[in-house]
Coordinates of N, CA and C in Angstrom, one line a residue:
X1 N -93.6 64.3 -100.6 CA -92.8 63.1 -100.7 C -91.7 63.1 -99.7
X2 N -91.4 62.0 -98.7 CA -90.4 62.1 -98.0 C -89.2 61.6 -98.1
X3 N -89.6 61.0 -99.3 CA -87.8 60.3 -99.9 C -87.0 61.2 -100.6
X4 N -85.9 61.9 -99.9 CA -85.2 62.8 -100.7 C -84.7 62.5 -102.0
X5 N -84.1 61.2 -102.0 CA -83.4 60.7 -103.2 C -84.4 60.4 -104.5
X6 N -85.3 60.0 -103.6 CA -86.2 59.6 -105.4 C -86.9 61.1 -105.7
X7 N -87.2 62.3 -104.9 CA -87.4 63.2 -105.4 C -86.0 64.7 -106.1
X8 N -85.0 64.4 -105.7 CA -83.9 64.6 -106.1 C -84.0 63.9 -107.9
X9 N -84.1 63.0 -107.8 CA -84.0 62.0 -109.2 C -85.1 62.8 -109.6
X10 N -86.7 62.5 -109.7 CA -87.3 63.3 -110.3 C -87.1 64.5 -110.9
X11 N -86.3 65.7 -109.8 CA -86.5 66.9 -110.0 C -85.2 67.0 -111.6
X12 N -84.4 66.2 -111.4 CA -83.1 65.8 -112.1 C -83.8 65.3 -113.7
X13 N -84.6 64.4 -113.7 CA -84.9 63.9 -114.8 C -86.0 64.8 -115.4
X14 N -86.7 66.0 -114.6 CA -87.4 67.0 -115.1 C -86.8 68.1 -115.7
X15 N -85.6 68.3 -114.7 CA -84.5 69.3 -115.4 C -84.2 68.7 -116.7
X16 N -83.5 67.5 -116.9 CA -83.1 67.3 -117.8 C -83.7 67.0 -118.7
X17 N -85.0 67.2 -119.0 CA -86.1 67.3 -120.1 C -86.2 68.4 -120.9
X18 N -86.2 69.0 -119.9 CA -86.8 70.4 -120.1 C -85.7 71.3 -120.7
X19 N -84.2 70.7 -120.6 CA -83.0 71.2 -121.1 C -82.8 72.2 -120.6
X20 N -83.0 72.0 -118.9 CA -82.5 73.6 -118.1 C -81.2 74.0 -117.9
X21 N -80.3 72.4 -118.2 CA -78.6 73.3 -118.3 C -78.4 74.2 -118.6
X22 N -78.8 74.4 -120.1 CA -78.7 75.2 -121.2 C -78.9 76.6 -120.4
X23 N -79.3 76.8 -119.6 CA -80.1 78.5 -118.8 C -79.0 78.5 -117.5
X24 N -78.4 77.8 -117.2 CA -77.5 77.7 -115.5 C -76.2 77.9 -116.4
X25 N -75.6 77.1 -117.8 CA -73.9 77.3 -117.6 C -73.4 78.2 -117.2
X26 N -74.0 79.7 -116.5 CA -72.7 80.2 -116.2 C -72.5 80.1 -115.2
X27 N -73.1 78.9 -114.1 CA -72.9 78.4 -112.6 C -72.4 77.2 -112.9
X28 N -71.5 76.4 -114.0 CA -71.5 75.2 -114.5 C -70.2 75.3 -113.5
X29 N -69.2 76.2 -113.3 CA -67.3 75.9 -112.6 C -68.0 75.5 -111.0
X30 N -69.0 76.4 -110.9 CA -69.3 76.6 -109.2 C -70.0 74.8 -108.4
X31 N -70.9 74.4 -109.7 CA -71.5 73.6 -109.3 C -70.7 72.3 -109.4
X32 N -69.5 72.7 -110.4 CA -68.4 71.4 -110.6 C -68.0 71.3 -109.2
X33 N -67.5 72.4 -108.3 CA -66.6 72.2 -107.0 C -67.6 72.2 -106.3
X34 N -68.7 72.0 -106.1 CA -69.7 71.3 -105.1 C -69.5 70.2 -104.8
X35 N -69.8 69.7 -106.5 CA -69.8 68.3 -106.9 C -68.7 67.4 -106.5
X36 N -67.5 68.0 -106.8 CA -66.2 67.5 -106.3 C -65.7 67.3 -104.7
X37 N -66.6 68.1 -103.9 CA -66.7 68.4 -102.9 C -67.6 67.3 -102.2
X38 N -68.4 66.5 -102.5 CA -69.4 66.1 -102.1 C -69.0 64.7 -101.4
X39 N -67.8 63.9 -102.3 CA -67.3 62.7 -101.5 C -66.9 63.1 -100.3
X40 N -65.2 64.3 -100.2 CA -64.9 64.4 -99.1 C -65.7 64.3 -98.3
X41 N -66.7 65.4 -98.0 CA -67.6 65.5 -97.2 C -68.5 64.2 -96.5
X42 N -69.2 63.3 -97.6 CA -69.7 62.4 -97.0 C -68.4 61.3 -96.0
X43 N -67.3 61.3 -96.7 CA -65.7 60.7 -95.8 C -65.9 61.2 -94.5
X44 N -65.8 62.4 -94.5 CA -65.8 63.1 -93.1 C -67.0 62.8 -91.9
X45 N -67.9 63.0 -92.9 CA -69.5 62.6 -91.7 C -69.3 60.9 -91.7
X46 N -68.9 60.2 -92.4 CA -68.4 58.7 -91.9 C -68.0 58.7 -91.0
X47 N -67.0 58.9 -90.7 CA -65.6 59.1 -89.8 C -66.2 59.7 -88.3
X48 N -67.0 60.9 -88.6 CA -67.6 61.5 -87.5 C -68.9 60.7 -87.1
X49 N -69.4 59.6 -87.6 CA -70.6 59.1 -87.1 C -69.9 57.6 -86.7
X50 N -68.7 57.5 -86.6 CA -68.0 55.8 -85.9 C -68.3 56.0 -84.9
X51 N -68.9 54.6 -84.4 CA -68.7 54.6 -82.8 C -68.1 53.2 -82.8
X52 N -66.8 53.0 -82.6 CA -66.5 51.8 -82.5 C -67.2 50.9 -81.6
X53 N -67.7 51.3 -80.3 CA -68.3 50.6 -79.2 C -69.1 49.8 -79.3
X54 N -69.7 50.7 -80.4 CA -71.4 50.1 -80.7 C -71.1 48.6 -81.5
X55 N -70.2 48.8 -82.7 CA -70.0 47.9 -83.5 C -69.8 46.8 -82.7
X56 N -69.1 46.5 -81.4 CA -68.6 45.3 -80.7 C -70.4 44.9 -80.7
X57 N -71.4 45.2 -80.4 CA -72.3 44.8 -79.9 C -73.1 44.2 -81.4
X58 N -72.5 44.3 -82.6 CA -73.2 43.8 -83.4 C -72.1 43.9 -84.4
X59 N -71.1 42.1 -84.1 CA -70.3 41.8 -84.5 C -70.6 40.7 -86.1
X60 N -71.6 40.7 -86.0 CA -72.0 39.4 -87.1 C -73.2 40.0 -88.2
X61 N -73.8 41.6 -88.0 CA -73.7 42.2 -89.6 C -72.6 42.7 -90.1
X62 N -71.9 43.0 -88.9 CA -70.7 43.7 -90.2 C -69.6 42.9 -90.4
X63 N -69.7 41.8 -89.8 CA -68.9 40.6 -90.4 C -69.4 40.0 -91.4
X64 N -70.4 39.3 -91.7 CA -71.4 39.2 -92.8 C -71.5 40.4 -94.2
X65 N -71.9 41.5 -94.1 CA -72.2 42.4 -94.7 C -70.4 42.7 -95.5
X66 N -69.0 42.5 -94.5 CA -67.4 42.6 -95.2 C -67.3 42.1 -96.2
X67 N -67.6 40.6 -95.2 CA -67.0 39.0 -96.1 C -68.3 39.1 -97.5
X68 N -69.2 39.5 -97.5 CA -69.9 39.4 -98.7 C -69.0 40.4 -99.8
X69 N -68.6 41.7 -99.6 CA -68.4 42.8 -100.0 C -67.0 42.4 -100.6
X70 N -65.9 41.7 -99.9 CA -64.8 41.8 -100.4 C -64.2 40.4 -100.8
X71 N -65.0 39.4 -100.5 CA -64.8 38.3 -100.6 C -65.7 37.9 -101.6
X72 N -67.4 37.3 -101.1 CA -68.3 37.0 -102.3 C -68.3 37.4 -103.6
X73 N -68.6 39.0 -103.6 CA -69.1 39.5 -104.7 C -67.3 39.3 -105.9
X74 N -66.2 39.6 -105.4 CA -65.6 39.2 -106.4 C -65.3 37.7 -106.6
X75 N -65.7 36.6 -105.6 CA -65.7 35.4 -106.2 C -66.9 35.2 -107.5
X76 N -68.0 35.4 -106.9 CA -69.2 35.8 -108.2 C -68.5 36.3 -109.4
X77 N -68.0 37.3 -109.3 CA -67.4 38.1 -111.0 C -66.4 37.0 -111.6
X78 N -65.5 36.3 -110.8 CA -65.0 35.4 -110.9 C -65.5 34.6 -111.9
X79 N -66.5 33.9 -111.6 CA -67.4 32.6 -112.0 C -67.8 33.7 -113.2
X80 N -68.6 34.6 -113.2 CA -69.2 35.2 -114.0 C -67.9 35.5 -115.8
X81 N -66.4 35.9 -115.3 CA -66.0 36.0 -116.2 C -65.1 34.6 -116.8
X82 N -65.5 33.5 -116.0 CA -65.5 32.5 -116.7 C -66.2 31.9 -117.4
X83 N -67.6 31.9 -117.1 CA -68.6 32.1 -117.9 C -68.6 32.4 -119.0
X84 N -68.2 33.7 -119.4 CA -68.8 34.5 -120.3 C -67.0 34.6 -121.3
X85 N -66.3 33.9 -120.7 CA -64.5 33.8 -121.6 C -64.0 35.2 -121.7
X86 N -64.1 36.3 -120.9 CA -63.6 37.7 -121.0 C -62.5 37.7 -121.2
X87 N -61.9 38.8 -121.8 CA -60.4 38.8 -122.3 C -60.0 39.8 -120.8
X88 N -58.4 39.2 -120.6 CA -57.9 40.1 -119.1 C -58.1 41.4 -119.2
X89 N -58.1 42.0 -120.0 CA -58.8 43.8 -119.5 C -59.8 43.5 -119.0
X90 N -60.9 43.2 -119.8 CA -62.2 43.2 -119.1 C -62.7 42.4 -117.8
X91 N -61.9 41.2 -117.7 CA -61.8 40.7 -116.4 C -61.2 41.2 -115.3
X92 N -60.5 42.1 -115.4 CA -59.6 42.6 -114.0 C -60.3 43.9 -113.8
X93 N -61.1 45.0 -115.0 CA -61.7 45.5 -114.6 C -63.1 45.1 -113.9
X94 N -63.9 44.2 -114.7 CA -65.0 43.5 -113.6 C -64.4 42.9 -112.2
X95 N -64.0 42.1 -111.9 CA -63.3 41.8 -110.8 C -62.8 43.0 -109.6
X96 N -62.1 43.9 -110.5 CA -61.6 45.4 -109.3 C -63.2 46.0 -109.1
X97 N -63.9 46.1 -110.2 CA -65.4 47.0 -109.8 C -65.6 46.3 -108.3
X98 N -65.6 44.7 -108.6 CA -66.5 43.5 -107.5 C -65.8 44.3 -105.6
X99 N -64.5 43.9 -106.2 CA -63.3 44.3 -104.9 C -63.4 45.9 -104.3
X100 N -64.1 46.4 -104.6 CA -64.1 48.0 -104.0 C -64.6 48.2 -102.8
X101 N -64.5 48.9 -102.1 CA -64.9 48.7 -100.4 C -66.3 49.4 -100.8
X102 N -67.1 49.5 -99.6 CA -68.4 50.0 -99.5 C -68.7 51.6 -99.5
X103 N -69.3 51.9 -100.4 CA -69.2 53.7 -100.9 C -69.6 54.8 -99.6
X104 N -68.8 55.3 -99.3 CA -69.3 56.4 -98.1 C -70.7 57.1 -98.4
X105 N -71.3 57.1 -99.9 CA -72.7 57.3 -100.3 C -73.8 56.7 -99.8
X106 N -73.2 55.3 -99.5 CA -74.3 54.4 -98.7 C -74.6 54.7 -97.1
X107 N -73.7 55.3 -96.4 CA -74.0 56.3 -95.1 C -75.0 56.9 -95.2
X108 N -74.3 57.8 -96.0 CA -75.5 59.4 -96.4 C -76.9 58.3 -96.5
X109 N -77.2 57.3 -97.6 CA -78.2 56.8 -97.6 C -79.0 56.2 -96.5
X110 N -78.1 56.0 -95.8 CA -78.7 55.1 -94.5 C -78.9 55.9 -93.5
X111 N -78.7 57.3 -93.3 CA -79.1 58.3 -92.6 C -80.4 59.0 -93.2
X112 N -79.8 59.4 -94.2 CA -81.1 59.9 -95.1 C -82.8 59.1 -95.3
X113 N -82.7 58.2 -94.8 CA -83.6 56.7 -95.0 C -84.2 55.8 -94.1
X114 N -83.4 56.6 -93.1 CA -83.6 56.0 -91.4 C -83.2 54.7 -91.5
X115 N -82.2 54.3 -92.1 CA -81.5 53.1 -91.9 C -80.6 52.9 -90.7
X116 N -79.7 51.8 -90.8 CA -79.0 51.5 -89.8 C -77.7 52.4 -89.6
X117 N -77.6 53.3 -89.7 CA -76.4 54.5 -90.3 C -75.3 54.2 -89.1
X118 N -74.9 53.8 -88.1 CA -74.0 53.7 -87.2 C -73.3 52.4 -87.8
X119 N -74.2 51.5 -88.1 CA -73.6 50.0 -88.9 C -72.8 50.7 -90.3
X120 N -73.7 51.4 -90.7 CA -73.2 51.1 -92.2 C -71.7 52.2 -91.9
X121 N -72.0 53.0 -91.4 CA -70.3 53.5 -91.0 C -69.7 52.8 -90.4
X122 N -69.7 51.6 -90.1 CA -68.6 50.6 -89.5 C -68.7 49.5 -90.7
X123 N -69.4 49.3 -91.6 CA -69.1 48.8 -92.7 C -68.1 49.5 -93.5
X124 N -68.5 50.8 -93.5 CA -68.0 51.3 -94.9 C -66.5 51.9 -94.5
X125 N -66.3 52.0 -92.9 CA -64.9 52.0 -92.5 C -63.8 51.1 -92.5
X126 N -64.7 49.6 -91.9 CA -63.7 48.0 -92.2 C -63.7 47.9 -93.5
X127 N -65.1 48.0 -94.6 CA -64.7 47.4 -95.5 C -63.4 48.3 -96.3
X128 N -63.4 49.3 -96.4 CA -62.0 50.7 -96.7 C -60.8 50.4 -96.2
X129 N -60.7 49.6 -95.2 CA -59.5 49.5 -94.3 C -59.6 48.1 -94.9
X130 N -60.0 47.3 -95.5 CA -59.4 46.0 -95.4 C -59.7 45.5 -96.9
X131 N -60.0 46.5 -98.0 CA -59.7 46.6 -99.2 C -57.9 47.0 -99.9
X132 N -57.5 47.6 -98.6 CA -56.0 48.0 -98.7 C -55.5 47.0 -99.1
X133 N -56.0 45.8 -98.3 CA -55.3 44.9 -98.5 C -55.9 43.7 -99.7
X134 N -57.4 43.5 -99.8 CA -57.9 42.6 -100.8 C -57.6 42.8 -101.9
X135 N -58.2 44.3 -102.4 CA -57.8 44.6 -104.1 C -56.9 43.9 -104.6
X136 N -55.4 44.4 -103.6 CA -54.4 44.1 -104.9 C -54.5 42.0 -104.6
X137 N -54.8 41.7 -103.9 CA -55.2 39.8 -103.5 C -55.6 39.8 -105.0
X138 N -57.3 40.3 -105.2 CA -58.0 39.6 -106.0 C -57.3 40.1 -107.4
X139 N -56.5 41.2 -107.3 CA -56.2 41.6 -108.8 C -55.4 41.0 -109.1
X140 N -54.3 40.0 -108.4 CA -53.1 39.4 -108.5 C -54.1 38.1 -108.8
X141 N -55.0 37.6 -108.1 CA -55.8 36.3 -108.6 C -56.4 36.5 -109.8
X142 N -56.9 37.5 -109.8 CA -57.6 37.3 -111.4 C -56.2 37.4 -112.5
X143 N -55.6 38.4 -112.5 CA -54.6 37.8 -113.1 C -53.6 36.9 -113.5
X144 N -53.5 36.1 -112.5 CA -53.3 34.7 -112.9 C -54.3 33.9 -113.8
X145 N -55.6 34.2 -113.0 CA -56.4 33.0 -113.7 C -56.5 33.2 -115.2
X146 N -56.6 34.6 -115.7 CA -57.2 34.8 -117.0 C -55.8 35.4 -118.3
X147 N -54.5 34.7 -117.8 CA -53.3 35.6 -118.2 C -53.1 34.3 -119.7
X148 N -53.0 35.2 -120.6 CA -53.5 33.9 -122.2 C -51.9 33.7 -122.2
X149 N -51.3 32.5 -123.0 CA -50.6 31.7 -122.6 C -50.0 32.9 -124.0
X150 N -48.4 32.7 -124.2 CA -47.7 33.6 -124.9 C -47.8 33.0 -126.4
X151 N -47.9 34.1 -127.3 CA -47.7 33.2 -128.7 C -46.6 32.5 -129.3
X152 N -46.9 31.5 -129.9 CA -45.5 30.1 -129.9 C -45.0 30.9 -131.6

């Protein structure tokens, strides 16, 4: 199989059948600080796979691919928790999930996959850098919209 990820998953959902945890806990601290370990790391190979240069030359997916990511998707949640009458917790957390920049996970994936992996690190670097500034936008808009009027 050449798809790491879906055989990772396999091997995961076999482990966890078979209730092999139960036989590893005394590697359970070691495997926590892997695990803890694993964002940085993908952060870093981001960072080290930017080529700003390249991005000039393919200015309209990662302009497309932002404005969907920081704009669209929480206008959608938007509509969605008007739809559905959510009370403001639950809307400002759906809305913040919508507003989150693009996961450094999705690199690793786009390398791992033979995807466009130079792009998606210039996604996932603008969209990070210009969530600084959206989040608190959409969190201050959803809170307006969904803020229940005070009791009389």
């Amino acid at each position: 199989m050449r798809n790491r990820l879906v055989l990772a998953s396999i091997i995961y959902l076999a482990a966890n059948l078979i209730r092999f945890s139960k036989f590893i806990w005394p590697l359970a601290p070691a495997l926590d600080r892997v695990g803890h370990a694993a964002m940085p790391i993908a952060l870093i190979s981001v960072v080290a796979a930017l080529r700003l240069d390249g991005l000039k030359n393919r200015p309209q997916p990662l302009a497309l691919s932002t404005a969907y990511k920081l704009v669209m998707a929480p206008l959608i949640m938007l509509g969605v928790i008007s739809v559905f009458g959510l009370n403001p917790f639950a809307s400002v957390l759906v809305v913040g999930a919508a507003t989150m920049h693009s996961t450094p996970a999705s690199y690793v994936l786009a390398r791992e996959l033979d995807g466009d992996a130079p792009l998606m690190a210039g996604i996932v670097t603008l969209t990070t850098l210009l969530a600084l500034v959206t989040i608190p936008l959409w969190q201050t808009l959803t809170l307006g919209l969904v803020q229940q009027p005070p009791l009389a």
